[in-house]
Backbone as a ProteinNet text record, in pm:
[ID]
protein_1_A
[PRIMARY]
XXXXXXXXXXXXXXXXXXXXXXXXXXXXXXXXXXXXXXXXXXXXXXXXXXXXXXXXXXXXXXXXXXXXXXXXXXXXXXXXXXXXXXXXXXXXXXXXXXXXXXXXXXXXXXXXXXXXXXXXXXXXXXXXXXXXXXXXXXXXXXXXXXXXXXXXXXXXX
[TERTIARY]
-1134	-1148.9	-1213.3	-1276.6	-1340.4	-1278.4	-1259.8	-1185.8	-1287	-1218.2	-1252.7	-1182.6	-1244	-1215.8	-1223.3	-1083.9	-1119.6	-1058	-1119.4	-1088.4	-1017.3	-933.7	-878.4	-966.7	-1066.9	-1166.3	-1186.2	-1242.1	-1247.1	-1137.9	-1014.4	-910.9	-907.5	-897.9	-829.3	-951.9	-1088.6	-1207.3	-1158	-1079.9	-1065.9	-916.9	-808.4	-711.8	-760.9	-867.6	-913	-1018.7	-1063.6	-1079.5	-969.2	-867.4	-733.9	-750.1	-674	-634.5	-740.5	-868.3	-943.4	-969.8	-933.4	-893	-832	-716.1	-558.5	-579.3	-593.1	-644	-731.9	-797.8	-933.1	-905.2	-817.8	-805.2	-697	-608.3	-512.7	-338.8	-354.7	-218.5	-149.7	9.8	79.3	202.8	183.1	314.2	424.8	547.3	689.6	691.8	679.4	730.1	589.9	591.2	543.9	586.8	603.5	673.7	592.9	611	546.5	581.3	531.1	549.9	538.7	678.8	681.4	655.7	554.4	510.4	345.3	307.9	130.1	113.9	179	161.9	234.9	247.4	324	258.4	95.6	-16.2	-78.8	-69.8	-127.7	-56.9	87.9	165.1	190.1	186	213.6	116.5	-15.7	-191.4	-120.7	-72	-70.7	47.2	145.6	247.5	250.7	110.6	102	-31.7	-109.9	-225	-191.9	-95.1	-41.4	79.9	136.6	305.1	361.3	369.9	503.6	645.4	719.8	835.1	781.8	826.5	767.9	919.4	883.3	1012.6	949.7	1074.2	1040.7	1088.9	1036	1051.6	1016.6	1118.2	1071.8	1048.3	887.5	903	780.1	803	726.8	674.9	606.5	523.8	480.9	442.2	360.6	508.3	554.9	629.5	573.7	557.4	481.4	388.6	337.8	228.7	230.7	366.4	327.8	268.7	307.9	286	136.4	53.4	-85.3	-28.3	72.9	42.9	146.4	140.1	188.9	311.5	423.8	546.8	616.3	737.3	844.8	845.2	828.9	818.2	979	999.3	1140.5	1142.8	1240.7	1218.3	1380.2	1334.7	1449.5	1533	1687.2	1786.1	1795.8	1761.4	1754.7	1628.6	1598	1492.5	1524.1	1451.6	1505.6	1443.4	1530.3	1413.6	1536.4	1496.9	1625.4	1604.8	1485.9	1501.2	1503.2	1534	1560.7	1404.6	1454.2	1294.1	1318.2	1261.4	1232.4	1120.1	1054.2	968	836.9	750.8	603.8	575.6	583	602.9	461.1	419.3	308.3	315.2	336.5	370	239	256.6	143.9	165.3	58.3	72.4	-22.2	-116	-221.4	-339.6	-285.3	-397.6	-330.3	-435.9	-395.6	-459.4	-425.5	-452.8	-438.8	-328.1	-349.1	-280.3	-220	-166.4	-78.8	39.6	154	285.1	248.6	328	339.5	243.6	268.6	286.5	255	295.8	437.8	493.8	628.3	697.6	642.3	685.8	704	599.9	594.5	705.1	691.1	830.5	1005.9	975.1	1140.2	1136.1	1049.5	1105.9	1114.1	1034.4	1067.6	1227.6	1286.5	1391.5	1513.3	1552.4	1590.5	1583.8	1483.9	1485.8	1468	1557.2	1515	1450.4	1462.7	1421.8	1292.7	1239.6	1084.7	1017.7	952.3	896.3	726.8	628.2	549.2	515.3	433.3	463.3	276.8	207.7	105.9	86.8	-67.9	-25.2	-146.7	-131.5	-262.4	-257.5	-430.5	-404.2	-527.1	-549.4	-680.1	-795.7	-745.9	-863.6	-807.5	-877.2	-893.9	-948.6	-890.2	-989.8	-1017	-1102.3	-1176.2	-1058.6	-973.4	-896.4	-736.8	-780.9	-603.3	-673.9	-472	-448.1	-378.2	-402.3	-348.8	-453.5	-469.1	-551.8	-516.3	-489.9	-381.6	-520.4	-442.5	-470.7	-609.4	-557.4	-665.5	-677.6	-795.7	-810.6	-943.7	-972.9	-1024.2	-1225.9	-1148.9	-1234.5	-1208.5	-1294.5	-1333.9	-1374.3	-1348	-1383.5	-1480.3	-1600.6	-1695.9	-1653.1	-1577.7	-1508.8	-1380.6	-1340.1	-1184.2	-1123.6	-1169.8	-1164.8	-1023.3	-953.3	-891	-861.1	-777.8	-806.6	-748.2	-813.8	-764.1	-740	-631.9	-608.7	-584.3	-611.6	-623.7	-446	-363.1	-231.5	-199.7	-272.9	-190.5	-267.5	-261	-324.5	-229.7	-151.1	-23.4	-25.1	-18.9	-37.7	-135.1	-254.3	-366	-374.8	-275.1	-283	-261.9
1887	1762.6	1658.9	1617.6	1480.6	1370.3	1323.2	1173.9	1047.4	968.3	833.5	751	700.8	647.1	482.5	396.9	308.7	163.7	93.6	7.4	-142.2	-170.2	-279.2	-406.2	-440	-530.4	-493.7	-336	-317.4	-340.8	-310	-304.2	-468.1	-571.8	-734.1	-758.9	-706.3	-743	-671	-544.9	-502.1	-575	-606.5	-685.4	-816.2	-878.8	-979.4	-1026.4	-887.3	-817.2	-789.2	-828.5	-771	-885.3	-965.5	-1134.1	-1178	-1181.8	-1255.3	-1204.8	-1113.8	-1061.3	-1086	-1051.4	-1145.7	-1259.8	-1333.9	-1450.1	-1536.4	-1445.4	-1474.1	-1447.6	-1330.3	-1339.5	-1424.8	-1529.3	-1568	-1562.6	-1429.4	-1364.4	-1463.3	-1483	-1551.1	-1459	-1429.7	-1288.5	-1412.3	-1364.6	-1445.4	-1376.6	-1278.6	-1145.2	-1050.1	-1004.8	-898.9	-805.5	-667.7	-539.2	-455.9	-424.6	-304.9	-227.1	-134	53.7	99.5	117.4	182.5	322	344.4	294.2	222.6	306.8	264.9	105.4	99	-67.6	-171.6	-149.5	-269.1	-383.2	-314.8	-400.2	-490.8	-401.4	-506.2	-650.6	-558.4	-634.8	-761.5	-735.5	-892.9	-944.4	-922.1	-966.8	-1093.8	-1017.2	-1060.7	-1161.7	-1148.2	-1228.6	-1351.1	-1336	-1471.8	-1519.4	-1506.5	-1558.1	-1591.1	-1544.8	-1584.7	-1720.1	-1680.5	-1758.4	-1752.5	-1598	-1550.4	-1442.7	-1453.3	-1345.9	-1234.5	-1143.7	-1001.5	-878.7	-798.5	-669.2	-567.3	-446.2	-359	-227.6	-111	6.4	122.3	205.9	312	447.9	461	595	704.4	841	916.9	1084.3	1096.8	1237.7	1346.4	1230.3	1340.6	1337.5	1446.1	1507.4	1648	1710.4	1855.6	1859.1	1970.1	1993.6	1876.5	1888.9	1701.1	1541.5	1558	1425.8	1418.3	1573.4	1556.8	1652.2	1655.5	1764	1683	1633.1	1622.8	1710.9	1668.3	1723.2	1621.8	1634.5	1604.9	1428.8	1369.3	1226.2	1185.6	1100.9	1074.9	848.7	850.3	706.7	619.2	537.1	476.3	403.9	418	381.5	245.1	156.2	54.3	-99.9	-187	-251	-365.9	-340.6	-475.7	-628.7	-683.7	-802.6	-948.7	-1074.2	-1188.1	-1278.4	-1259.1	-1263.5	-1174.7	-1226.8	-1140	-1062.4	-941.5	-880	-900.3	-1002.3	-1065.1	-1152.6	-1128.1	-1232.6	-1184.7	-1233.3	-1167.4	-1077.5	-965.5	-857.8	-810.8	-815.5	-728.7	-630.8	-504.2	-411.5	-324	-303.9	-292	-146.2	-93.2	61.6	34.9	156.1	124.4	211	309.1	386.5	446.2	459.5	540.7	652.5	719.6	902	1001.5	1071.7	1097.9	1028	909.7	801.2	845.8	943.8	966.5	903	883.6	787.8	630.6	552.6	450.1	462.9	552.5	559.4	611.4	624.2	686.4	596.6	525.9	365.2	266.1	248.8	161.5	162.1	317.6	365.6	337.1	395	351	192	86.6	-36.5	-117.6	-61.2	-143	-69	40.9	84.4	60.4	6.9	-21.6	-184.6	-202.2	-401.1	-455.5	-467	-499.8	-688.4	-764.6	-910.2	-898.9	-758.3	-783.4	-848.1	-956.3	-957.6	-903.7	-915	-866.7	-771.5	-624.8	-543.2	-553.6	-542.5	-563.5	-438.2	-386.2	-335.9	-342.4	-323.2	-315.6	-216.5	-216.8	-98.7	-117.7	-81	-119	0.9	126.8	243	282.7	345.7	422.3	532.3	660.3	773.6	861.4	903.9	913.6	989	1129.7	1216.3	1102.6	1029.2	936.5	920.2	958.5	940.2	785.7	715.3	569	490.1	419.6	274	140.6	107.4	-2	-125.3	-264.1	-385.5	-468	-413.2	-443.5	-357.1	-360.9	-261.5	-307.9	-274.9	-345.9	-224.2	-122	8.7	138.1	147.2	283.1	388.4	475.4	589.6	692.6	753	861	993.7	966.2	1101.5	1152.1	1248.9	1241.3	1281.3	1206.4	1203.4	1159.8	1189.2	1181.8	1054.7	931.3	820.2	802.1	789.5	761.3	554.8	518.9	367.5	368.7	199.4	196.3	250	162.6	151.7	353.9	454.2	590.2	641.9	633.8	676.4	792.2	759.9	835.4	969.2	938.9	1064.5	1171.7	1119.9	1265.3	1249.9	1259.5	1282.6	1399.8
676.2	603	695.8	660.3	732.2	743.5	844.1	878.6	938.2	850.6	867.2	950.7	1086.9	1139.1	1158.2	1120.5	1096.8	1210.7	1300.7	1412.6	1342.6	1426.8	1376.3	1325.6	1355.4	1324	1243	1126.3	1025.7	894.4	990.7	883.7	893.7	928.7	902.8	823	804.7	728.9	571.4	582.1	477	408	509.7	448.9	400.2	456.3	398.6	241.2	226	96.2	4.5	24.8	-28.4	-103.9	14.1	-0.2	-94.3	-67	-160.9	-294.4	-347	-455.1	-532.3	-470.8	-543.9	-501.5	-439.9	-499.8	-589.2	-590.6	-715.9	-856.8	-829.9	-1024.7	-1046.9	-962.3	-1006.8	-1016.7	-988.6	-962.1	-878.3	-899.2	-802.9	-759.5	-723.1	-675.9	-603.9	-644	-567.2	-479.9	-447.1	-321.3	-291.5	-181.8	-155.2	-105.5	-188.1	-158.2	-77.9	72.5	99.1	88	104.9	116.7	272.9	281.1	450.4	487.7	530.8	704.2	628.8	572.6	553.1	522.3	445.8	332.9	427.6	530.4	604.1	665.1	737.2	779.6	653.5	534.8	431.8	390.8	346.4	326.8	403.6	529.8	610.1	591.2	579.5	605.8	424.2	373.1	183.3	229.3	270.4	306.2	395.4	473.1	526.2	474.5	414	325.2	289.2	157.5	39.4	44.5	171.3	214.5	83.5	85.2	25.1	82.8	27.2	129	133.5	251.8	204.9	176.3	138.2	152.1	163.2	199.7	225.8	112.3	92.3	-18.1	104.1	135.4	212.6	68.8	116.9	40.1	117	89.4	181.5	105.1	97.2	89.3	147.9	268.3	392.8	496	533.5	642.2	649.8	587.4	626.6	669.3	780.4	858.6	968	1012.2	1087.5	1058.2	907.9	833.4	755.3	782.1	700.8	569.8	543.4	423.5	267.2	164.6	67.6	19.3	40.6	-44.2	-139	-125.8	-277.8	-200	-343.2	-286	-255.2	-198.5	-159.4	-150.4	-209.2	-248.2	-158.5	-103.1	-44	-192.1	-169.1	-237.2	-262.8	-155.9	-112.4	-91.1	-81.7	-19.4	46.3	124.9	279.5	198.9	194.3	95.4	182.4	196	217.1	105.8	-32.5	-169	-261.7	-385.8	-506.5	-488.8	-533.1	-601.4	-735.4	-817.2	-953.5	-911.6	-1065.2	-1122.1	-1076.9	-1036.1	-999.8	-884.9	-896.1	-804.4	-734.3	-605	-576.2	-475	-526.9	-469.3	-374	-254.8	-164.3	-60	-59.8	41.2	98.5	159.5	221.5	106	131.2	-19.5	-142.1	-222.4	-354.5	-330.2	-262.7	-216.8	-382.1	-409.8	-548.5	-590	-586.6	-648.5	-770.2	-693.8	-749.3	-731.1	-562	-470.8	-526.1	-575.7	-612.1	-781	-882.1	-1017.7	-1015.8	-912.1	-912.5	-872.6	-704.5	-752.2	-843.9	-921.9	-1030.1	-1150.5	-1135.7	-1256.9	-1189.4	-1063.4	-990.5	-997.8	-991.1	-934.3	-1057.8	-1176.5	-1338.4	-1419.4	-1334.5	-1418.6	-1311.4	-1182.2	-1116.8	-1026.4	-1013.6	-1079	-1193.5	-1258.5	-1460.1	-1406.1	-1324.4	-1285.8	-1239.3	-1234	-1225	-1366.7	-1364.5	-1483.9	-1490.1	-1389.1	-1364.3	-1270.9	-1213.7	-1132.4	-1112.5	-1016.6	-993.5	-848.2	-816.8	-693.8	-602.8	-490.5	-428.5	-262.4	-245.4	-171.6	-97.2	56.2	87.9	65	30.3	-36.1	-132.1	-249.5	-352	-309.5	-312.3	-300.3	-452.1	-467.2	-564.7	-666.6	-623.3	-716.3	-778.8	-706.5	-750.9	-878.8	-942.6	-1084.9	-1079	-1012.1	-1038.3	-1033.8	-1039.1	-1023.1	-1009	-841.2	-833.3	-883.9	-917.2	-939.2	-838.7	-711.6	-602.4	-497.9	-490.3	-349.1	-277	-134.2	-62.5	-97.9	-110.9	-93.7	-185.9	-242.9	-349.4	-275.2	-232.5	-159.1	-243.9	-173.2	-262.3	-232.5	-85.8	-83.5	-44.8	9.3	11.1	172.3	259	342.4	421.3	518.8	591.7	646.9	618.4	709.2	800	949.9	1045.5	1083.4	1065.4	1110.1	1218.3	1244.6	1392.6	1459.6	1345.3	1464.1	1427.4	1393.3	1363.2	1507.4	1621.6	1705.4	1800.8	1755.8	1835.8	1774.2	1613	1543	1564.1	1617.5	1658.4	1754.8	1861.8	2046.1	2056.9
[MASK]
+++++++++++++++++++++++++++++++++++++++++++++++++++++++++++++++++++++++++++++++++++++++++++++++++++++++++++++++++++++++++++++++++++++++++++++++++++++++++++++

């Protein structure tokens, strides 16, 4: 598979593609939910643009093959938040890979926070086979490439 290698100067240009997004159509999110580990760089990038609270949703796929391979999604019980998660929700990862991970989100956090009144999501790539289509994203991908971020460097030593 081909990997994309992407440097931190690229990624704050692409979180900043985020931000100006959701900000442009209007959206006012009360909270911002990341998705731990990937969605955490966005999430703060959205959380201090925006100056809104942020929280946290641990959920995970990749542990096989040493974290490159897709298994049984697994959803934290819990979310680290020091506000309510209600009212305008923007829920944030880093990609929509086959974007099962965040439609599985979407379904756990509207039947388990009933005080969401809006659920919105965003993501800084789209790769082309995802069956989701979050709200914003920084990047549409043509192919299905491998992404390497700056802070996963530890991971391919």
């Amino acid at each position: 598979m081909n990997k994309l290698h992407v440097d931190y100067e690229q990624y704050h240009h692409l979180i900043d593609r985020v931000v100006d997004a959701v900000e442009s159509s209007g959206y006012q999110p009360d909270l911002i939910l990341g998705v731990s580990r990937g969605g955490l760089f966005l999430a703060d990038g959205l959380s201090r643009s925006l100056r809104k609270p942020m929280a946290v949703i641990a959920a995970s796929s990749y542990r096989e093959s040493s974290g490159t391979s897709q298994g049984d999604l697994q959803i934290s019980s819990t979310i680290a938040s020091v506000v309510p998660v209600a009212g305008q929700i923007l829920l944030v990862d880093d990609l929509a890979d086959s974007g099962h991970t965040l439609r599985a989100l979407c379904t756990h956090l509207k039947q388990f926070c009933p005080q969401i009144e809006q659920l919105k999501t965003a993501v800084v790539w789209v790769k082309p086979s995802s069956v989701f289509k979050p709200d914003y994203a920084a990047q549409y991908l043509e192919s299905d490439a491998w992404i390497v971020q700056p802070f996963e460097t530890r991971d391919f030593t």
